[in-house]
Amino acid sequence: MGFQSESIISAASQKFGVIDYTRWQAIRWQWYSYVTYPTAGTSELNFFGQVAGQAGVTLQDTNLPKAGSFGQTHFQLKSISTDIQLLNNDVDGFTLANQVAGGAVGIDTQALASDFLNGFVQAGVLEFSVGARPFATIPKPFQYAPPPGNPLDYDNSYVNQITAVPTSGVQAQVVGVPWATQTKRRDNVYFVDPNILIEAEQQFNVKLSYPSGFVPVIANSVVNDATNPLKIGIIFDGLLLRPVQ
Amino acid sequence: MSPEILDSLQKRFGSADFSRYQVVRGQKYDFCRLQNGATTASSVSFFSNPIGAADPAAPTVFKTLEQTNLVKNASFGQEYFALTQIRTYANFIAQARQGTAVGTNFVYRGYTALLNSAMEQLQTLMSTGVLEIKFAQKLYYQIARPFVQCPPGFGIDIQSLASSRTGSVLETQLTDTNWSARPDYRGSSVYNIDPIQIIEPEIQIQAALNFPAGNAPSFLNAALTTGNTPFTPAIELGLIFDGYVIRPSQ
């Protein structure tokens, strides 16, 4: 019996429903998902697999309404961005490191710039698939798909010289405080052209992997999985298409 | 099995619809190690070894999706590819994969502590070479100094760089010196292909970076570990085709 046929549901919806499916609204929208990059490195990290409200996951981490899909809205994907977030960069710690007996041993661990120059930012591959079909495979994604302009600036107004002259085997010298970010130029954004329309309830998967081997965090004196975790994120920017109410 | 029967079977039971094609932005990329020790390279070939194969310059390093998305020797397989940009890449391999325990006072020192340092050799490398790309054995691109002409258009933004010296006599470069050589990271600087170049399925691709004026520079013992041991750093060169993958709908 066709009791629940589409035409009956449509008629009932038009008479009694709270949503008008004959008219749609498009707004600019970003879906984002942040996960912790473990200090020891990892082979694979999955994004958009959790929703806010799950254990340890807040709206700071993701705004996804449903794991692995955008729920009851369509989404027209226009760009893919990665992001790197560390709450406390402890820039002071870099200069303090030089005071450790034995000189500058260990300073690499004191600044996240080390990871930008020589760590996980220089490796990895990002895969995005809808259903089981790949739609993007991006090498070195933190560089190839940077954010559109949000990393903080840290301008170097003066250099910080700890000791005047390095003495062999006794003292060491550190000059400057390192600061590196992802590029923040609009023309560096990874535009998805032509756009990809991800339909409501369509399952998709985004993963960052390091199949050639773990890349541990170099700045492990700053990054702490429990108290100061390194969060990495994926941001989908585009148009949210939803029925008018 | 005639083509008609195959076509009929495919339409009924096939997993792809060859009457409709889908266009998505995509890259074909290949990152290769540079032979840079006692023996240096006269040429580096790209898109020759697919995923799972050994790197030509490092037989114990097997290519994964991080190095290439090529699934077949010297061709892009059963997909059309519309080439819109050529990008090149050169840099040191991530520290954890160098194969040498570099210690924790390396990033702001290791590549620049020695005279004729690894960073200087990297700069020399990026100033030379000729990139030649052939499709079906026909030359399509011949670009001198490709790291300058065809920069990656991506990278990191270094706003301030520290320098570290321990005072060891093995540090032969001046104190306080640390620098970074890298190609243009601005997206607007990439080498655009106009009109676009279509690469048909199964077309044989030959892409090589040649050094006709002499081999690539040597990085032999050009870097210094925290323990003041010179070593030869691993270098990664990359060739990236950016464009559109044209594939049958499913």
XYZ file of C-alpha atoms in Angstrom:
495
model
C 0.000 0.000 0.000
C 1.341 3.396 -0.933
C 0.395 4.991 2.358
C 3.838 6.520 2.779
C 4.433 7.381 -0.821
C 6.469 10.475 -1.639
C 3.444 12.347 -2.910
C 1.492 11.790 0.315
C 4.434 12.785 2.471
C 5.011 15.834 0.280
C 1.364 16.865 0.523
C 1.345 16.359 4.296
C 4.575 18.312 4.604
C 3.211 21.226 2.622
C 0.082 21.384 4.751
C 1.411 20.649 8.189
C 5.231 20.744 7.987
C 7.532 23.306 9.571
C 9.870 23.365 6.552
C 9.168 24.420 2.990
C 11.113 22.028 0.787
C 10.102 23.857 -2.383
C 12.300 26.819 -1.502
C 15.963 26.645 -0.554
C 18.330 29.083 1.105
C 22.085 29.276 0.472
C 24.434 30.768 3.060
C 28.208 30.808 3.324
C 29.219 28.189 5.827
C 32.239 26.424 7.209
C 32.276 22.903 8.533
C 35.299 22.215 10.673
C 36.830 19.341 12.542
C 39.872 19.452 14.802
C 41.628 16.458 16.325
C 44.735 16.099 18.445
C 47.977 15.360 16.646
C 49.683 13.045 19.142
C 53.161 13.996 20.307
C 54.488 10.584 19.327
C 53.142 10.949 15.803
C 50.621 8.675 14.160
C 49.938 6.811 10.962
C 46.448 8.182 10.413
C 44.008 10.756 11.750
C 40.341 10.901 10.791
C 38.273 14.060 10.682
C 34.526 14.681 10.827
C 34.087 11.384 12.646
C 32.826 12.895 15.888
C 30.194 15.434 16.871
C 30.231 18.030 19.610
C 28.908 16.596 22.825
C 30.760 13.318 22.605
C 33.358 12.718 25.285
C 35.944 15.475 25.144
C 34.525 17.018 21.976
C 33.159 20.553 22.083
C 32.073 23.114 19.542
C 35.692 24.269 19.542
C 36.546 20.941 17.921
C 33.749 20.493 15.419
C 30.375 21.834 14.359
C 29.321 18.697 12.566
C 25.718 17.705 13.323
C 26.199 14.021 12.548
C 29.290 11.832 12.323
C 30.473 11.433 8.749
C 27.788 13.538 7.093
C 26.256 17.016 7.075
C 22.881 15.689 8.180
C 19.809 17.144 6.549
C 21.534 19.910 4.613
C 23.318 19.959 1.319
C 26.766 21.498 1.105
C 28.508 22.970 -1.911
C 32.209 22.623 -1.203
C 34.309 25.530 -2.486
C 37.613 25.155 -0.664
C 39.525 22.821 1.641
C 41.835 24.216 4.317
C 44.012 22.755 7.004
C 44.747 24.505 10.269
C 47.217 24.126 13.125
C 46.224 25.263 16.567
C 48.258 25.358 19.758
C 46.770 27.216 22.686
C 49.992 28.147 24.443
C 53.054 28.540 22.239
C 55.275 29.342 25.211
C 57.550 31.604 23.225
C 59.358 32.574 26.407
C 60.379 28.978 26.880
C 62.600 29.120 23.834
C 64.836 31.749 25.360
C 64.829 30.049 28.726
C 66.027 26.821 27.124
C 69.409 28.331 26.572
C 69.950 28.636 30.279
C 69.946 24.891 30.659
C 73.347 23.564 31.653
C 75.227 22.363 28.635
C 74.045 25.152 26.424
C 71.393 25.150 23.753
C 70.813 21.416 23.738
C 67.102 20.836 23.402
C 66.027 24.157 21.958
C 64.329 22.457 19.004
C 61.800 21.087 21.436
C 60.889 24.548 22.679
C 59.260 26.091 19.591
C 56.527 24.862 17.277
C 58.438 26.529 14.437
C 60.678 23.435 14.541
C 57.761 21.344 13.324
C 56.958 23.774 10.550
C 60.552 23.734 9.340
C 61.432 20.088 9.819
C 58.481 18.154 11.178
C 54.981 16.964 10.392
C 54.155 20.093 8.359
C 56.697 18.886 5.777
C 55.004 15.526 5.304
C 51.631 13.771 5.200
C 48.863 13.275 2.687
C 45.207 14.254 2.959
C 42.483 12.138 1.411
C 38.888 13.204 0.952
C 36.301 10.802 -0.354
C 32.544 10.887 -0.730
C 30.948 7.505 -0.458
C 33.938 5.371 -1.338
C 35.048 7.573 -4.209
C 38.144 9.748 -3.831
C 37.669 13.436 -4.595
C 40.984 14.852 -3.389
C 44.423 13.497 -2.543
C 46.607 16.363 -1.400
C 50.324 15.880 -0.626
C 51.867 17.939 2.184
C 48.410 19.284 2.972
C 49.451 21.789 5.644
C 51.348 23.585 2.909
C 49.247 22.762 -0.137
C 45.938 23.595 1.522
C 46.636 26.367 4.039
C 43.958 28.424 5.760
C 42.735 31.558 3.991
C 44.335 34.010 6.373
C 43.920 33.284 10.026
C 47.352 32.343 11.474
C 48.573 34.774 14.063
C 51.392 37.116 13.170
C 54.372 37.318 15.418
C 56.561 40.089 14.172
C 60.149 40.084 15.265
C 60.790 43.560 16.592
C 64.152 42.728 18.109
C 66.411 39.756 18.520
C 67.160 38.286 21.854
C 70.785 37.543 22.474
C 71.363 35.492 25.581
C 75.121 35.347 25.774
C 77.511 37.659 24.035
C 80.078 35.185 22.797
C 79.791 31.409 22.633
C 82.601 29.669 24.420
C 83.555 26.249 23.221
C 82.138 23.499 25.365
C 80.856 25.894 28.003
C 78.153 28.197 26.775
C 75.932 28.400 23.805
C 74.245 31.170 21.945
C 70.740 31.574 20.678
C 69.685 34.507 18.589
C 66.114 35.336 17.681
C 62.828 33.735 18.558
C 61.555 31.475 15.803
C 58.054 31.875 14.481
C 56.583 30.186 11.437
C 52.994 29.682 10.360
C 51.079 28.296 7.457
C 50.857 30.767 4.606
C 47.987 33.168 4.902
C 47.480 34.315 1.368
C 44.122 34.069 -0.296
C 45.720 32.905 -3.550
C 47.240 29.925 -1.732
C 43.881 28.515 -0.690
C 43.046 25.102 -2.137
C 39.968 25.928 -4.182
C 37.760 23.068 -5.196
C 37.050 23.928 -8.788
C 34.581 22.836 -10.006
C 32.751 22.807 -6.681
C 31.579 19.543 -5.214
C 28.014 19.214 -3.995
C 27.729 16.900 -1.011
C 24.131 15.891 -0.638
C 22.285 15.534 2.646
C 23.155 12.374 4.576
C 25.884 11.530 2.090
C 28.709 9.807 3.932
C 32.143 11.284 3.438
C 35.561 10.643 4.868
C 38.555 12.894 5.462
C 41.815 11.478 6.705
C 45.364 12.644 7.142
C 47.923 9.875 6.950
C 51.652 9.358 7.220
C 52.162 6.016 5.481
C 55.920 6.539 5.178
C 56.298 6.553 8.942
C 55.364 8.473 12.054
C 56.540 12.054 12.341
C 56.687 12.841 16.074
C 56.230 16.387 17.305
C 59.653 18.033 17.629
C 58.434 20.746 19.993
C 57.580 18.228 22.677
C 58.609 20.575 25.495
C 55.744 22.864 24.472
C 53.168 20.432 23.158
C 51.567 18.193 25.719
C 48.783 15.819 24.715
C 46.967 16.311 28.011
C 47.488 19.951 28.941
C 48.510 21.739 25.757
C 47.522 19.488 22.850
C 48.429 20.258 19.279
C 45.156 20.480 17.417
C 45.026 20.129 13.674
C 41.915 20.848 11.725
C 40.207 20.579 8.393
C 37.886 23.341 7.279
C 35.400 22.942 4.469
C 34.280 26.318 3.195
C 31.326 26.684 0.903
C 27.591 27.134 0.682
C 25.113 25.512 3.004
C 21.887 24.740 1.201
C 18.887 24.284 3.453
C 15.140 24.441 3.051
C 13.375 27.626 4.061
C 11.300 27.466 7.217
C 33.525 -10.970 -27.072
C 32.764 -8.227 -29.532
C 32.957 -4.577 -28.477
C 29.155 -4.363 -28.801
C 28.621 -7.200 -26.328
C 31.158 -5.727 -23.958
C 29.482 -2.352 -24.236
C 26.087 -3.889 -23.553
C 27.374 -5.852 -20.557
C 29.124 -2.825 -19.193
C 25.991 -0.703 -19.425
C 23.964 -3.327 -17.601
C 26.378 -4.579 -15.014
C 29.336 -2.187 -15.017
C 30.429 -0.119 -12.053
C 31.223 2.970 -14.132
C 29.157 4.895 -16.639
C 31.431 5.664 -19.577
C 28.782 7.752 -21.290
C 29.085 10.442 -18.600
C 32.277 11.965 -17.265
C 32.980 13.799 -14.051
C 35.559 16.562 -13.659
C 37.285 17.144 -10.321
C 40.326 19.169 -9.371
C 43.240 16.870 -8.698
C 46.991 16.468 -8.668
C 49.367 13.915 -10.053
C 52.502 14.090 -7.995
C 55.799 12.332 -7.515
C 58.438 13.072 -4.891
C 61.823 11.399 -5.343
C 64.982 11.270 -3.286
C 68.032 13.006 -4.716
C 71.218 11.007 -5.048
C 73.440 13.450 -3.225
C 76.257 11.680 -1.394
C 79.601 10.564 -2.809
C 77.786 9.913 -6.064
C 75.663 12.742 -7.368
C 72.826 12.738 -9.858
C 72.986 13.819 -13.479
C 69.233 13.430 -13.747
C 66.145 12.720 -11.631
C 63.198 10.966 -13.263
C 59.636 11.534 -12.115
C 56.520 9.442 -12.644
C 58.633 6.403 -13.399
C 57.984 4.340 -10.265
C 54.455 3.935 -8.917
C 53.231 3.621 -5.364
C 54.714 0.555 -3.672
C 57.900 0.586 -5.751
C 61.309 1.539 -4.417
C 62.607 5.037 -4.848
C 65.169 5.001 -7.703
C 67.767 6.829 -5.588
C 67.039 4.984 -2.334
C 66.342 1.281 -2.931
C 65.284 0.698 0.676
C 62.683 3.479 0.626
C 59.359 2.407 -0.798
C 56.972 4.922 -2.212
C 53.695 5.482 -0.427
C 50.832 7.866 -1.080
C 52.950 10.550 0.553
C 55.428 10.367 -2.317
C 53.220 9.613 -5.294
C 49.682 8.802 -6.385
C 50.891 7.107 -9.534
C 49.462 3.594 -9.699
C 51.102 2.530 -12.906
C 54.580 2.978 -14.368
C 54.865 6.158 -16.404
C 51.157 6.716 -17.027
C 48.095 8.037 -15.267
C 46.138 4.872 -16.014
C 42.515 4.974 -17.112
C 41.856 8.630 -16.402
C 42.068 11.710 -18.524
C 44.031 14.487 -16.926
C 43.802 18.160 -17.888
C 47.082 19.767 -16.918
C 46.765 23.390 -15.791
C 49.832 23.926 -13.589
C 53.343 22.514 -13.227
C 54.877 22.805 -9.778
C 58.266 21.657 -8.541
C 59.493 21.112 -5.012
C 62.848 20.694 -3.273
C 63.554 20.448 0.415
C 65.099 18.358 3.151
C 63.145 15.305 4.224
C 61.334 15.713 7.545
C 63.784 15.275 10.399
C 62.209 12.066 11.712
C 62.874 10.394 8.358
C 66.434 11.564 7.823
C 67.810 8.193 8.854
C 70.260 9.879 11.211
C 69.667 10.737 14.856
C 70.083 14.488 14.626
C 69.384 15.368 18.253
C 67.456 18.296 19.644
C 69.675 21.228 18.714
C 69.436 20.767 14.989
C 66.646 22.779 13.368
C 68.282 26.169 13.959
C 71.806 24.972 13.384
C 72.197 21.670 11.575
C 71.780 22.728 7.947
C 73.826 25.930 8.243
C 76.564 25.276 10.816
C 79.189 24.244 8.289
C 80.890 26.202 5.573
C 79.364 25.175 2.207
C 76.434 24.059 4.278
C 73.550 21.855 3.246
C 71.370 24.950 2.946
C 73.843 26.493 0.540
C 73.867 23.331 -1.565
C 70.074 23.372 -1.564
C 70.103 26.894 -2.882
C 72.547 25.869 -5.622
C 70.345 22.941 -6.494
C 67.300 25.141 -6.825
C 69.136 27.503 -9.140
C 69.965 24.928 -11.753
C 68.559 22.127 -13.893
C 66.329 21.714 -16.918
C 62.926 20.073 -16.627
C 61.856 18.080 -19.655
C 58.425 16.543 -19.979
C 57.384 14.254 -22.793
C 54.022 12.710 -23.552
C 54.088 9.693 -25.851
C 57.792 10.387 -26.422
C 57.069 13.847 -27.774
C 58.615 16.817 -26.016
C 56.032 19.204 -24.585
C 57.917 21.222 -21.969
C 61.556 22.182 -21.628
C 61.980 24.575 -18.743
C 65.311 25.886 -17.483
C 65.747 26.466 -13.739
C 62.409 24.842 -12.946
C 62.525 25.573 -9.206
C 62.561 29.245 -10.148
C 60.215 29.097 -13.138
C 57.808 26.520 -11.739
C 57.823 27.067 -7.974
C 55.566 25.005 -5.743
C 53.288 27.916 -4.886
C 52.961 26.511 -1.383
C 55.124 26.415 1.700
C 55.277 27.947 5.122
C 55.447 31.525 6.263
C 58.654 32.125 8.220
C 58.380 35.382 10.097
C 61.363 35.006 12.366
C 64.136 32.483 12.397
C 66.347 31.646 15.342
C 69.983 30.698 15.224
C 71.810 28.464 17.620
C 75.498 27.844 18.097
C 77.159 25.728 20.738
C 80.642 27.068 20.290
C 82.001 23.773 18.996
C 85.074 24.088 16.798
C 83.283 21.854 14.317
C 80.931 24.719 13.542
C 82.854 26.229 10.669
C 80.249 28.781 9.675
C 79.984 32.143 11.397
C 78.109 32.367 14.655
C 74.516 33.540 14.691
C 73.986 32.379 11.123
C 70.857 30.520 10.204
C 68.834 30.918 7.071
C 66.373 29.095 4.905
C 66.512 28.644 1.137
C 63.172 27.900 -0.458
C 61.330 28.528 -3.697
C 58.411 30.897 -4.124
C 55.483 29.869 -1.956
C 52.947 32.301 -3.394
C 50.070 30.655 -5.183
C 50.051 33.426 -7.771
C 53.582 32.480 -8.888
C 52.912 28.989 -10.170
C 53.610 28.017 -13.774
C 50.236 28.016 -15.476
C 49.585 25.984 -18.596
C 47.493 27.959 -21.036
C 45.907 26.469 -23.049
C 45.519 23.466 -20.830
C 47.109 20.201 -21.888
C 44.978 17.055 -21.977
C 46.802 13.836 -21.135
C 44.820 10.889 -22.397
C 44.554 7.542 -20.586
C 47.594 5.270 -20.825
C 49.723 7.924 -22.509
C 53.350 7.336 -21.618
C 54.819 10.109 -19.496
C 58.507 10.898 -19.234
C 59.486 13.684 -16.902
C 63.065 14.312 -15.890
C 65.042 17.003 -14.198
C 68.412 17.033 -15.925
C 71.611 18.751 -14.881
C 73.393 19.266 -18.217
C 75.929 21.721 -16.797
C 77.262 19.135 -14.345
C 75.711 16.898 -11.759
C 73.458 18.056 -8.946
C 75.424 19.452 -6.009
C 76.798 17.088 -3.409
C 75.442 17.247 0.118
C 78.097 14.880 1.407
C 78.529 15.536 5.147
C 77.044 19.007 4.715
C 74.828 18.909 7.805
C 75.766 18.696 11.482
C 73.979 16.770 14.202
C 73.557 18.022 17.737
C 76.480 15.804 18.689
C 78.630 17.580 16.085
C 78.755 14.667 13.681
C 78.598 15.664 10.009
C 76.133 13.694 7.909
C 74.582 13.727 4.450
C 70.976 14.920 4.659
C 68.249 13.298 2.582
C 66.728 15.594 -0.046
C 63.333 15.277 -1.654
C 62.538 16.637 -5.108
C 58.981 16.801 -6.328
C 57.036 17.318 -9.522
C 53.350 18.105 -9.227
C 50.861 18.333 -12.045
C 47.842 20.292 -10.897
C 44.702 20.208 -12.963
C 41.540 18.261 -13.488
C 40.934 14.559 -13.325
C 38.312 13.562 -15.876
C 36.824 10.198 -15.047
C 33.688 8.241 -15.818
C 30.746 8.722 -13.483
C 29.736 5.939 -11.171
